[in-house]
PDB file of C-alpha atoms in Angstrom:
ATOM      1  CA  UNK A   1      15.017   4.168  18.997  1.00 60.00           C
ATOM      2  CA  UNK A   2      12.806   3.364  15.886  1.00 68.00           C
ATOM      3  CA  UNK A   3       9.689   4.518  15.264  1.00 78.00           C
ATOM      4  CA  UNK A   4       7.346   1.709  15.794  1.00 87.00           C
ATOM      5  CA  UNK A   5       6.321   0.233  12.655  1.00 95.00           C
ATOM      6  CA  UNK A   6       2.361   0.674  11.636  1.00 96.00           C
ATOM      7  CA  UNK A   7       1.401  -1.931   9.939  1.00 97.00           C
ATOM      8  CA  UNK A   8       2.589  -4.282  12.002  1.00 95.00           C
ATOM      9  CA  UNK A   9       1.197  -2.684  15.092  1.00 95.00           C
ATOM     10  CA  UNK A  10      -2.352  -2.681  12.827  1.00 95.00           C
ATOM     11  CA  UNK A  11      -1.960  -6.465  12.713  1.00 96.00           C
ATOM     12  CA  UNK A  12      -0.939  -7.480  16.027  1.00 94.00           C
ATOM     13  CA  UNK A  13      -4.057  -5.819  17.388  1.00 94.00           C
ATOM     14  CA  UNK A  14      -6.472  -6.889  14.344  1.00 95.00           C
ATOM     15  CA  UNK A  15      -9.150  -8.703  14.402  1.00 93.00           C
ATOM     16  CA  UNK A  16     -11.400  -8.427  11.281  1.00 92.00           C
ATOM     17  CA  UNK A  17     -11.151 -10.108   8.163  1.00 93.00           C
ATOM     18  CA  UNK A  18      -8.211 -12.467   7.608  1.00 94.00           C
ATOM     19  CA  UNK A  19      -4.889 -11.728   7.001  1.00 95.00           C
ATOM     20  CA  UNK A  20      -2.317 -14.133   6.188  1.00 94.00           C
ATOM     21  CA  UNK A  21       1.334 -12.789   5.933  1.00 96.00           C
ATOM     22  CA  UNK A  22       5.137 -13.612   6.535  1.00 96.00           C
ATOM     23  CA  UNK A  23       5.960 -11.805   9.655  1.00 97.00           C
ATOM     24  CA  UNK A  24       9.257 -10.116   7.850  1.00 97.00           C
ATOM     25  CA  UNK A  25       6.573  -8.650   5.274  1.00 98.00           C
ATOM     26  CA  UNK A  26       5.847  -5.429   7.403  1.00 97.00           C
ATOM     27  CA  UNK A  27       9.309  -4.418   7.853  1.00 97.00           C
ATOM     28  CA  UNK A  28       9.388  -4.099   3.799  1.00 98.00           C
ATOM     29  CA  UNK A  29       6.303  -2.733   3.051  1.00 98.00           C
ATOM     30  CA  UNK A  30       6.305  -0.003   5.847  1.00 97.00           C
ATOM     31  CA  UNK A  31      10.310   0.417   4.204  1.00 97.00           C
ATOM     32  CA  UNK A  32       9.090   1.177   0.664  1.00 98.00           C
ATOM     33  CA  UNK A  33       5.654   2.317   1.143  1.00 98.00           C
ATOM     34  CA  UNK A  34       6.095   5.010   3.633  1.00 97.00           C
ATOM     35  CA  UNK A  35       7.083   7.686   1.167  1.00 97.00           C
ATOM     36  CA  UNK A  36       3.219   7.350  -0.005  1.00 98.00           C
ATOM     37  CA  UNK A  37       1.260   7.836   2.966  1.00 97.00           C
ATOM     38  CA  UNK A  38       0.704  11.820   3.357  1.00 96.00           C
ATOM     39  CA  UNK A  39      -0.736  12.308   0.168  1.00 97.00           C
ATOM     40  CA  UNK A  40      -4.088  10.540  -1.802  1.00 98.00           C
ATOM     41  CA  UNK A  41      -2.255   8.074  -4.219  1.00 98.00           C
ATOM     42  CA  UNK A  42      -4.203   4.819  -5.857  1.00 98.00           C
ATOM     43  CA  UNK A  43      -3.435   1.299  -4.691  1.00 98.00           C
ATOM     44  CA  UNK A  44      -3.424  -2.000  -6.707  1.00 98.00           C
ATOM     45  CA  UNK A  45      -3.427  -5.087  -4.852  1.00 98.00           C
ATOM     46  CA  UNK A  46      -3.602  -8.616  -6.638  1.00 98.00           C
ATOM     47  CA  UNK A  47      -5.082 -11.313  -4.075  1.00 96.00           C
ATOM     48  CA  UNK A  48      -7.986 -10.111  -1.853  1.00 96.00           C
ATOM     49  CA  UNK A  49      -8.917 -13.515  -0.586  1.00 93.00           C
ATOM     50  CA  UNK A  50     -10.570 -12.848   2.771  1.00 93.00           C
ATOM     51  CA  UNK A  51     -10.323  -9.024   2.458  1.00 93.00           C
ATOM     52  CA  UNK A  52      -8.550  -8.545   5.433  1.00 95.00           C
ATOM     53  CA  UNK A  53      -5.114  -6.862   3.899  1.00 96.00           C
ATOM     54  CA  UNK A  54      -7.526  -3.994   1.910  1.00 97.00           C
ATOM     55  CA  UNK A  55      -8.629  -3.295   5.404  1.00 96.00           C
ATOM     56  CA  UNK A  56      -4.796  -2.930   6.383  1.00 97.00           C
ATOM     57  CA  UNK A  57      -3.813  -0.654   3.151  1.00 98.00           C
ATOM     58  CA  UNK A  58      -7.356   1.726   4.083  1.00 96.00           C
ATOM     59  CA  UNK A  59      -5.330   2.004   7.447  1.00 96.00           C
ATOM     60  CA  UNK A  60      -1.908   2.780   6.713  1.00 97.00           C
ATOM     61  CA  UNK A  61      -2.485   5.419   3.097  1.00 98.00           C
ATOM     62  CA  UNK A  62      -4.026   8.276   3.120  1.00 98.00           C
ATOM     63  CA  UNK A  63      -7.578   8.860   4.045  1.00 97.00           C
ATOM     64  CA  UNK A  64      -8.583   9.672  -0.011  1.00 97.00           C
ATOM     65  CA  UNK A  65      -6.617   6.860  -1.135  1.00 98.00           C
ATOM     66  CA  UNK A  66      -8.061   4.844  -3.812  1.00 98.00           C
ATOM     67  CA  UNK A  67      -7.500   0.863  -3.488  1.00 98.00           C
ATOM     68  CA  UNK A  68      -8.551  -1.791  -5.902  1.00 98.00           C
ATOM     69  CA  UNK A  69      -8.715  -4.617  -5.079  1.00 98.00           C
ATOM     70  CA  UNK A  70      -8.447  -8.324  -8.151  1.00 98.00           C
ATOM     71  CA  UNK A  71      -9.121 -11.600  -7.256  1.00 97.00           C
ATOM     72  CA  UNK A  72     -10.604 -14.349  -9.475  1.00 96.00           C
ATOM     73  CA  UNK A  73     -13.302 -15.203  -7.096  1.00 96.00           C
ATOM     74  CA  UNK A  74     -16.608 -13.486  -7.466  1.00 96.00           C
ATOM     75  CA  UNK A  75     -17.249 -13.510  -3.815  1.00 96.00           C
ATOM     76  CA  UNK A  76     -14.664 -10.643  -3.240  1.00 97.00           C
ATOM     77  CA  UNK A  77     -16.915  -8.291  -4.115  1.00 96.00           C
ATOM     78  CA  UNK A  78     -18.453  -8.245  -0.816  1.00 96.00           C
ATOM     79  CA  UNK A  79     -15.416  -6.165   0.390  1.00 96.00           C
ATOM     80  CA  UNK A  80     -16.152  -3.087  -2.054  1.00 96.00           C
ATOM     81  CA  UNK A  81     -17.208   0.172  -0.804  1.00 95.00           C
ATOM     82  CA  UNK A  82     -15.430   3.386   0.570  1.00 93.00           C
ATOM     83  CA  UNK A  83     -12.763   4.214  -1.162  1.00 95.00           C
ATOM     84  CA  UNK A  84     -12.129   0.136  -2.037  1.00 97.00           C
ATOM     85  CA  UNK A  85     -13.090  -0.878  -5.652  1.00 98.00           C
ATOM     86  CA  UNK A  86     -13.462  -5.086  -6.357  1.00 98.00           C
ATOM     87  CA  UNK A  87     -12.390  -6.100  -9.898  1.00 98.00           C
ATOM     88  CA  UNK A  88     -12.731  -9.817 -10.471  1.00 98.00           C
ATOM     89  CA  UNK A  89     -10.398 -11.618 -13.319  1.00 97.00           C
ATOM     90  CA  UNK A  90      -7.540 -13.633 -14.460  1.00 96.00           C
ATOM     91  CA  UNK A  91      -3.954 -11.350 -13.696  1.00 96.00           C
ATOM     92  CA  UNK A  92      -3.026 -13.844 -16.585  1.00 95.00           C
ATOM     93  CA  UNK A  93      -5.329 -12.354 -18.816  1.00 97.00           C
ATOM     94  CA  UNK A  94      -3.671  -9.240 -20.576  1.00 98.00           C
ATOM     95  CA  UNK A  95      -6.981  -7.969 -21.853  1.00 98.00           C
ATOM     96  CA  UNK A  96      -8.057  -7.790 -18.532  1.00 98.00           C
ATOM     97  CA  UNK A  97      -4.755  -6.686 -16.966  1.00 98.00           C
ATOM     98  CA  UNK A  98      -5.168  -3.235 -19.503  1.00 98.00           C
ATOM     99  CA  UNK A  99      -8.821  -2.915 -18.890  1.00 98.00           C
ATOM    100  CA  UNK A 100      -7.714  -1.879 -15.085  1.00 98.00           C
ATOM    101  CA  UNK A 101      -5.203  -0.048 -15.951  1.00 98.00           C
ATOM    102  CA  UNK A 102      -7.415   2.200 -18.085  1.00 98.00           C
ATOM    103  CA  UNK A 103     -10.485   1.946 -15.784  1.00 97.00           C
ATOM    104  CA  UNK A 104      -8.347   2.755 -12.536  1.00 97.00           C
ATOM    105  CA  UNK A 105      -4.530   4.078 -13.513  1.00 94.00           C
ATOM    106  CA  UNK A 106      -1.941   5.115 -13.357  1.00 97.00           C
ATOM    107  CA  UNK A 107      -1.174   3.386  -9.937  1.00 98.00           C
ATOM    108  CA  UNK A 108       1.279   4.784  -7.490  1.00 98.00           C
ATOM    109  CA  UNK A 109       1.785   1.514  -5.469  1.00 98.00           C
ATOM    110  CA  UNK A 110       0.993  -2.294  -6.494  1.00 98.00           C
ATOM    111  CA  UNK A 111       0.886  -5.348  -4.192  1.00 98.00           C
ATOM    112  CA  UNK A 112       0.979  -8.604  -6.440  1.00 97.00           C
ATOM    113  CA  UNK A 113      -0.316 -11.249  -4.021  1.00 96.00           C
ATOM    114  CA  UNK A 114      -2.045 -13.331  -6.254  1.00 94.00           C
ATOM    115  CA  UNK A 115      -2.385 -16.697  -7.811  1.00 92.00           C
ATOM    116  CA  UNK A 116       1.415 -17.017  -7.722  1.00 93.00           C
ATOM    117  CA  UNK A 117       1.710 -18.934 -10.713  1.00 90.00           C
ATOM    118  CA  UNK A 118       4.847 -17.846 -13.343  1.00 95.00           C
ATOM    119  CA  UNK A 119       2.927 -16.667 -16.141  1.00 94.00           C
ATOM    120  CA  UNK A 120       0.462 -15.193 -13.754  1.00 96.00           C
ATOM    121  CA  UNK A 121       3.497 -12.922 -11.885  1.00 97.00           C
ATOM    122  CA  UNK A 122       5.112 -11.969 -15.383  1.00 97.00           C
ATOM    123  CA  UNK A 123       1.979 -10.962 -17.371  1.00 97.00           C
ATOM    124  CA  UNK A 124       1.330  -8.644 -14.487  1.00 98.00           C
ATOM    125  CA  UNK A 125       4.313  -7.090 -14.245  1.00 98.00           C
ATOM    126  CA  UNK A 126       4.700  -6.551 -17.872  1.00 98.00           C
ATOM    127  CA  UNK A 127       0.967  -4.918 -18.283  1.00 98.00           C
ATOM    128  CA  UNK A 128       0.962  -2.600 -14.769  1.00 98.00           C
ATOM    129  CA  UNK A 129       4.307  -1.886 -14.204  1.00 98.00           C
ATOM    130  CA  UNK A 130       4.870   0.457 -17.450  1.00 97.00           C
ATOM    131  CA  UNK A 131       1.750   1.778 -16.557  1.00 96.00           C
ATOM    132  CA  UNK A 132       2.825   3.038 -13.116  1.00 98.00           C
ATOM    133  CA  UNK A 133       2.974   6.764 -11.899  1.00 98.00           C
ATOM    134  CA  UNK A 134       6.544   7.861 -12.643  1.00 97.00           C
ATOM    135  CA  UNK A 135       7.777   7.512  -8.978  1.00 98.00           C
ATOM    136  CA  UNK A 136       5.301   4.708  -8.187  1.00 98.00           C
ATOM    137  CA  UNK A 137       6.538   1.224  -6.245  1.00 98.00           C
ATOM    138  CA  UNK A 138       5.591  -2.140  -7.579  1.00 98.00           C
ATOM    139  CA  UNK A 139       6.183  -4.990  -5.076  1.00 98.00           C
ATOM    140  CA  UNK A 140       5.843  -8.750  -5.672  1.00 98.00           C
ATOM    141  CA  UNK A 141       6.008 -11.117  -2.361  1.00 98.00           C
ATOM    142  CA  UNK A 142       5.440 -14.973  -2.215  1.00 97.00           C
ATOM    143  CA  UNK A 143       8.115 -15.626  -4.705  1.00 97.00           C
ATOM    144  CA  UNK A 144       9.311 -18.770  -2.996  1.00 97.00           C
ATOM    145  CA  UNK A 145       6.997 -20.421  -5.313  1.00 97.00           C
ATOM    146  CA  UNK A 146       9.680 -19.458  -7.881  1.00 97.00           C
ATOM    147  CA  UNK A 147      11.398 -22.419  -6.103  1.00 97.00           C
ATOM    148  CA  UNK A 148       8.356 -25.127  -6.040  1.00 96.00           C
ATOM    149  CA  UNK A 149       7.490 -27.841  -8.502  1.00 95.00           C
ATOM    150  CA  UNK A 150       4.345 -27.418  -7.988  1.00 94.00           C
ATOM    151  CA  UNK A 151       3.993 -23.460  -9.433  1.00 94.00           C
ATOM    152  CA  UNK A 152       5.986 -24.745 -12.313  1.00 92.00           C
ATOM    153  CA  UNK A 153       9.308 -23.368 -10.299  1.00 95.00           C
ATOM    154  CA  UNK A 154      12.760 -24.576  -9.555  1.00 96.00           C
ATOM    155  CA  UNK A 155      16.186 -23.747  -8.795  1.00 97.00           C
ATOM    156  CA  UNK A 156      17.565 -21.401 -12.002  1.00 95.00           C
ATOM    157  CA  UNK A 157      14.368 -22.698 -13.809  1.00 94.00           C
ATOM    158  CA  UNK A 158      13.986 -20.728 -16.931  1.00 95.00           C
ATOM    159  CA  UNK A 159      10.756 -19.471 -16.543  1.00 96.00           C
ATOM    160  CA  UNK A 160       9.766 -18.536 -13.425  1.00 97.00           C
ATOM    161  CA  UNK A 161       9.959 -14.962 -11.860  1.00 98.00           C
ATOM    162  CA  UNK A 162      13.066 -15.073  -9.832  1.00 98.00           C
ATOM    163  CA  UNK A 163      14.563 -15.521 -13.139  1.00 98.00           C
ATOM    164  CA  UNK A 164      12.851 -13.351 -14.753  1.00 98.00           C
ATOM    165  CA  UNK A 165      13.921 -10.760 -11.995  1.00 98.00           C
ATOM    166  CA  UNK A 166      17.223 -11.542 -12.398  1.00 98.00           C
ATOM    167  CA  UNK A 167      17.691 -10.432 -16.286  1.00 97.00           C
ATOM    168  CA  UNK A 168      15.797  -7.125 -15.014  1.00 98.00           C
ATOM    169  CA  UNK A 169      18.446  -6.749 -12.732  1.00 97.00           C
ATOM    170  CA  UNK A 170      20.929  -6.675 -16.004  1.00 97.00           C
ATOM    171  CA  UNK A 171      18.964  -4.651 -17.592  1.00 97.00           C
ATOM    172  CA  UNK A 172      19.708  -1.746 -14.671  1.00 96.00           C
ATOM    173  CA  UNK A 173      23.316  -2.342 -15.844  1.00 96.00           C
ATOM    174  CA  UNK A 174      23.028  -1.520 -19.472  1.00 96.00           C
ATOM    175  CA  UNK A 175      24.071   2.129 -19.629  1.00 95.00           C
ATOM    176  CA  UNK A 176      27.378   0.819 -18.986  1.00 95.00           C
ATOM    177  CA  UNK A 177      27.066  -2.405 -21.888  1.00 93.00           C
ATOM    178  CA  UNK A 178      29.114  -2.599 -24.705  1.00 93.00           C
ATOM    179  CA  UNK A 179      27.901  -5.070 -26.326  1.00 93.00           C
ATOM    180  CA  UNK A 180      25.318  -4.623 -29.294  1.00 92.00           C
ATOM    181  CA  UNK A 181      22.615  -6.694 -28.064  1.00 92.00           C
ATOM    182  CA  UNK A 182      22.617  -5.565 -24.455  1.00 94.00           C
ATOM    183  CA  UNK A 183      20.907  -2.107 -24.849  1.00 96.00           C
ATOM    184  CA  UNK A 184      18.964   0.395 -22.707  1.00 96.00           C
ATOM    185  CA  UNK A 185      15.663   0.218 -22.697  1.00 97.00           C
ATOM    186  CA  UNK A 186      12.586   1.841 -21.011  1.00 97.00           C
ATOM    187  CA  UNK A 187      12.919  -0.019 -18.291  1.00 98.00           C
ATOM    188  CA  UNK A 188      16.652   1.112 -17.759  1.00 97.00           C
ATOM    189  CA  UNK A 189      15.022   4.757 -17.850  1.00 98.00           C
ATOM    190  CA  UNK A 190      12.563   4.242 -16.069  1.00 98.00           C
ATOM    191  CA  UNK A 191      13.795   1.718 -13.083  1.00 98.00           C
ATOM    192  CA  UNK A 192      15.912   3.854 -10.516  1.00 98.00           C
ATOM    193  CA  UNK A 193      16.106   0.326  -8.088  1.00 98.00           C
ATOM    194  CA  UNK A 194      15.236  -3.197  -7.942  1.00 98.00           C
ATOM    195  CA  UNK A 195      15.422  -4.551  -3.678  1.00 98.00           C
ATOM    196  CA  UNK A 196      15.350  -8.198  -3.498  1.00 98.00           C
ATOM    197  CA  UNK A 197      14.607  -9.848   0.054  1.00 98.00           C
ATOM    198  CA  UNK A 198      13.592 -13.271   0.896  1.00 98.00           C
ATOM    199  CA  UNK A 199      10.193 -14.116  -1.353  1.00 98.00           C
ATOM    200  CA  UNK A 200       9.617 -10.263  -2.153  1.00 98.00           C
ATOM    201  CA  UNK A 201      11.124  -8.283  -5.103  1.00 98.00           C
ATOM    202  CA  UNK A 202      10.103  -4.279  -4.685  1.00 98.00           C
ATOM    203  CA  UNK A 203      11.252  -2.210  -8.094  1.00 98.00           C
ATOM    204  CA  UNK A 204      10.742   1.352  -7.341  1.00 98.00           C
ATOM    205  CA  UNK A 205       9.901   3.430 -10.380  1.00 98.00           C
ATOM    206  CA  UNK A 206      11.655   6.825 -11.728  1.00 97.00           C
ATOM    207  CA  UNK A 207      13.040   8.784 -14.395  1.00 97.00           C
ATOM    208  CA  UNK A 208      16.704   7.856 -15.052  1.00 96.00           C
ATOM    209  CA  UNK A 209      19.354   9.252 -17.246  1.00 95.00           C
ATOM    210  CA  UNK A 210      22.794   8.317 -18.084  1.00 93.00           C
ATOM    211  CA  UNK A 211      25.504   7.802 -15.302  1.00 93.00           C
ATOM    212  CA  UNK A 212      28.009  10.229 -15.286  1.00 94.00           C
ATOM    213  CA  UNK A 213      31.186  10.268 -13.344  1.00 92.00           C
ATOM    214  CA  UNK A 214      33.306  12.800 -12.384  1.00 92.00           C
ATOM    215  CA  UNK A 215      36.367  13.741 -10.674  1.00 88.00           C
ATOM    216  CA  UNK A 216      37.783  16.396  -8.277  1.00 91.00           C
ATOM    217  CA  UNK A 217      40.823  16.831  -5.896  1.00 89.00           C
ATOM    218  CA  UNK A 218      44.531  15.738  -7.347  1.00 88.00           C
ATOM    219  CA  UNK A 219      45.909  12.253  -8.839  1.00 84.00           C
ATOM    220  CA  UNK A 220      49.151  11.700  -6.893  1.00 84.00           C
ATOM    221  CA  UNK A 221      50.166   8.689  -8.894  1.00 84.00           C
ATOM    222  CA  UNK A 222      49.073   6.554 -11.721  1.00 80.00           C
ATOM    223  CA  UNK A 223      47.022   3.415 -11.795  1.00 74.00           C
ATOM    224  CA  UNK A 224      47.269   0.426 -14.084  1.00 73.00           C
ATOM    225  CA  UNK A 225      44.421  -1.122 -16.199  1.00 69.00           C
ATOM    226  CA  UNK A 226      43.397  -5.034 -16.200  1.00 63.00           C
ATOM    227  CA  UNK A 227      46.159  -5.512 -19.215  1.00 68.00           C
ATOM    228  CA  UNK A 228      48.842  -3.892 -17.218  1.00 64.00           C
ATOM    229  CA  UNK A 229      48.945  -0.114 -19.021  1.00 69.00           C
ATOM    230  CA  UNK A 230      49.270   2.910 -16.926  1.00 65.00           C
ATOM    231  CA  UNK A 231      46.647   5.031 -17.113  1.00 63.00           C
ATOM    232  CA  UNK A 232      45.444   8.312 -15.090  1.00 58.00           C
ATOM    233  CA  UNK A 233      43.105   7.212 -12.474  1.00 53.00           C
ATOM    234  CA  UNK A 234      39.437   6.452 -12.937  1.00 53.00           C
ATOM    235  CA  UNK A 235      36.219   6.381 -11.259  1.00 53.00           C
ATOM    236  CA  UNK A 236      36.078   2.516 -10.499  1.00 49.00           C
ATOM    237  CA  UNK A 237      39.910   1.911 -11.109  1.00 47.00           C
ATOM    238  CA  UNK A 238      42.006  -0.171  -8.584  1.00 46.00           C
ATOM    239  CA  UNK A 239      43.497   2.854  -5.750  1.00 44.00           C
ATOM    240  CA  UNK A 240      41.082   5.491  -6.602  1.00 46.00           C
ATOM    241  CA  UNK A 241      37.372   6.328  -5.749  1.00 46.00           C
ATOM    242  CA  UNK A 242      34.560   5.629  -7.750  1.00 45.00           C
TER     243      UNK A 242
END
């Protein structure tokens, strides 16, 4: 049977400072985070509201674990101290966004749980995530607001981060592009997977090189192309392994 998961075990018996999360949550954190919790790594969490998830992160990382903590309201800072830093600011504000990662980076694992609002999400990601540790695990939850009027979201709105997630999920794709204006960039070198779930993105960070493909073992008959040519087989082809 499965190992019982932690932090959801932490929260069922918790009763400190609020915490307010989907149920369905713990299953993906514990999922991506778990790689990070025998060694010291630094945490970034955007949304400390009550305080009560920087309690949960102190639990489930390492005992030297550094977590910082951003929220817009000045009365977070009650929750500093240990091994918890406070910062208070816009995530909107790219100044500010650089000032942490400067003051505090890189950071191994980020949890954006704040304001929600599109140009909010984006800004963040753009300013943190290239900032990451090279194996380092950026998740974004809440993204159902991608879907509500009132967060300036929509169905296929241009705009909002779903979408915006979306094109990133090209991007993965463009080692194999032929098309001029669809190139690799350093997030296609950088990105070894993007895991979409409902309201959560996770992109998991990592050195990546060109795809190769090769074959072994025997072709034991041709294969024909999308135009109709016969061609030896290839990885991908109709009949033969990719």
């Amino acid at each position: 049977m499965p190992r019982p998961n932690p932090l959801l075990r932490f929260f069922r018996h918790y009763e400190g400072p609020r915490i307010h999360k989907w149920i369905h949550y713990f299953e993906i954190y514990h999922r991506h985070f778990a790689r990070f919790r025998d060694e010291p790594v630094t945490i970034l969490e955007f949304g400390v509201n009550q305080g009560g998830s920087l309690r949960m992160w102190e639990h489930y990382f390492h005992d030297d674990s550094k977590i910082v903590g951003v929220d817009i309201d000045e009365r977070c800072r009650q929750f500093e101290g240990g091994n918890v830093s406070i910062e208070i600011g816009d995530q909107e504000d790219r100044t500010f966004l650089r000032s942490l990662v400067e003051k505090h980076g890189p950071f191994d694992v980020v949890i954006e749980d704040g304001g929600h609002q599109m140009g909010q999400q984006i800004a963040t990601f753009e300013e943190i995530y290239p900032a990451m540790s090279e194996e380092g695990c950026f998740l974004i939850e809440d993204l159902h607001t991608s879907y509500w009027p009132g967060y300036q979201g929509g169905l296929l709105r241009e705009g909002t981060f779903i979408e915006y997630a979306k094109r990133l999920s090209d991007q993965l794709h463009a080692w194999h592009s032929k098309q001029d204006d669809f190139v690799v960039d350093t997030f296609t070198e950088t990105t070894r997977s993007m895991h979409f779930y409902d309201s959560v993105v996770v992109f998991e960070r990592g050195t990546v090189t060109k795809p190769v493909a090769r074959k072994r073992g025997t072709d034991y008959f041709d294969v024909r192309d999308g135009q109709g040519r016969t061609q030896p087989g290839q990885p991908g082809q109709p009949g033969q392994p990719g």
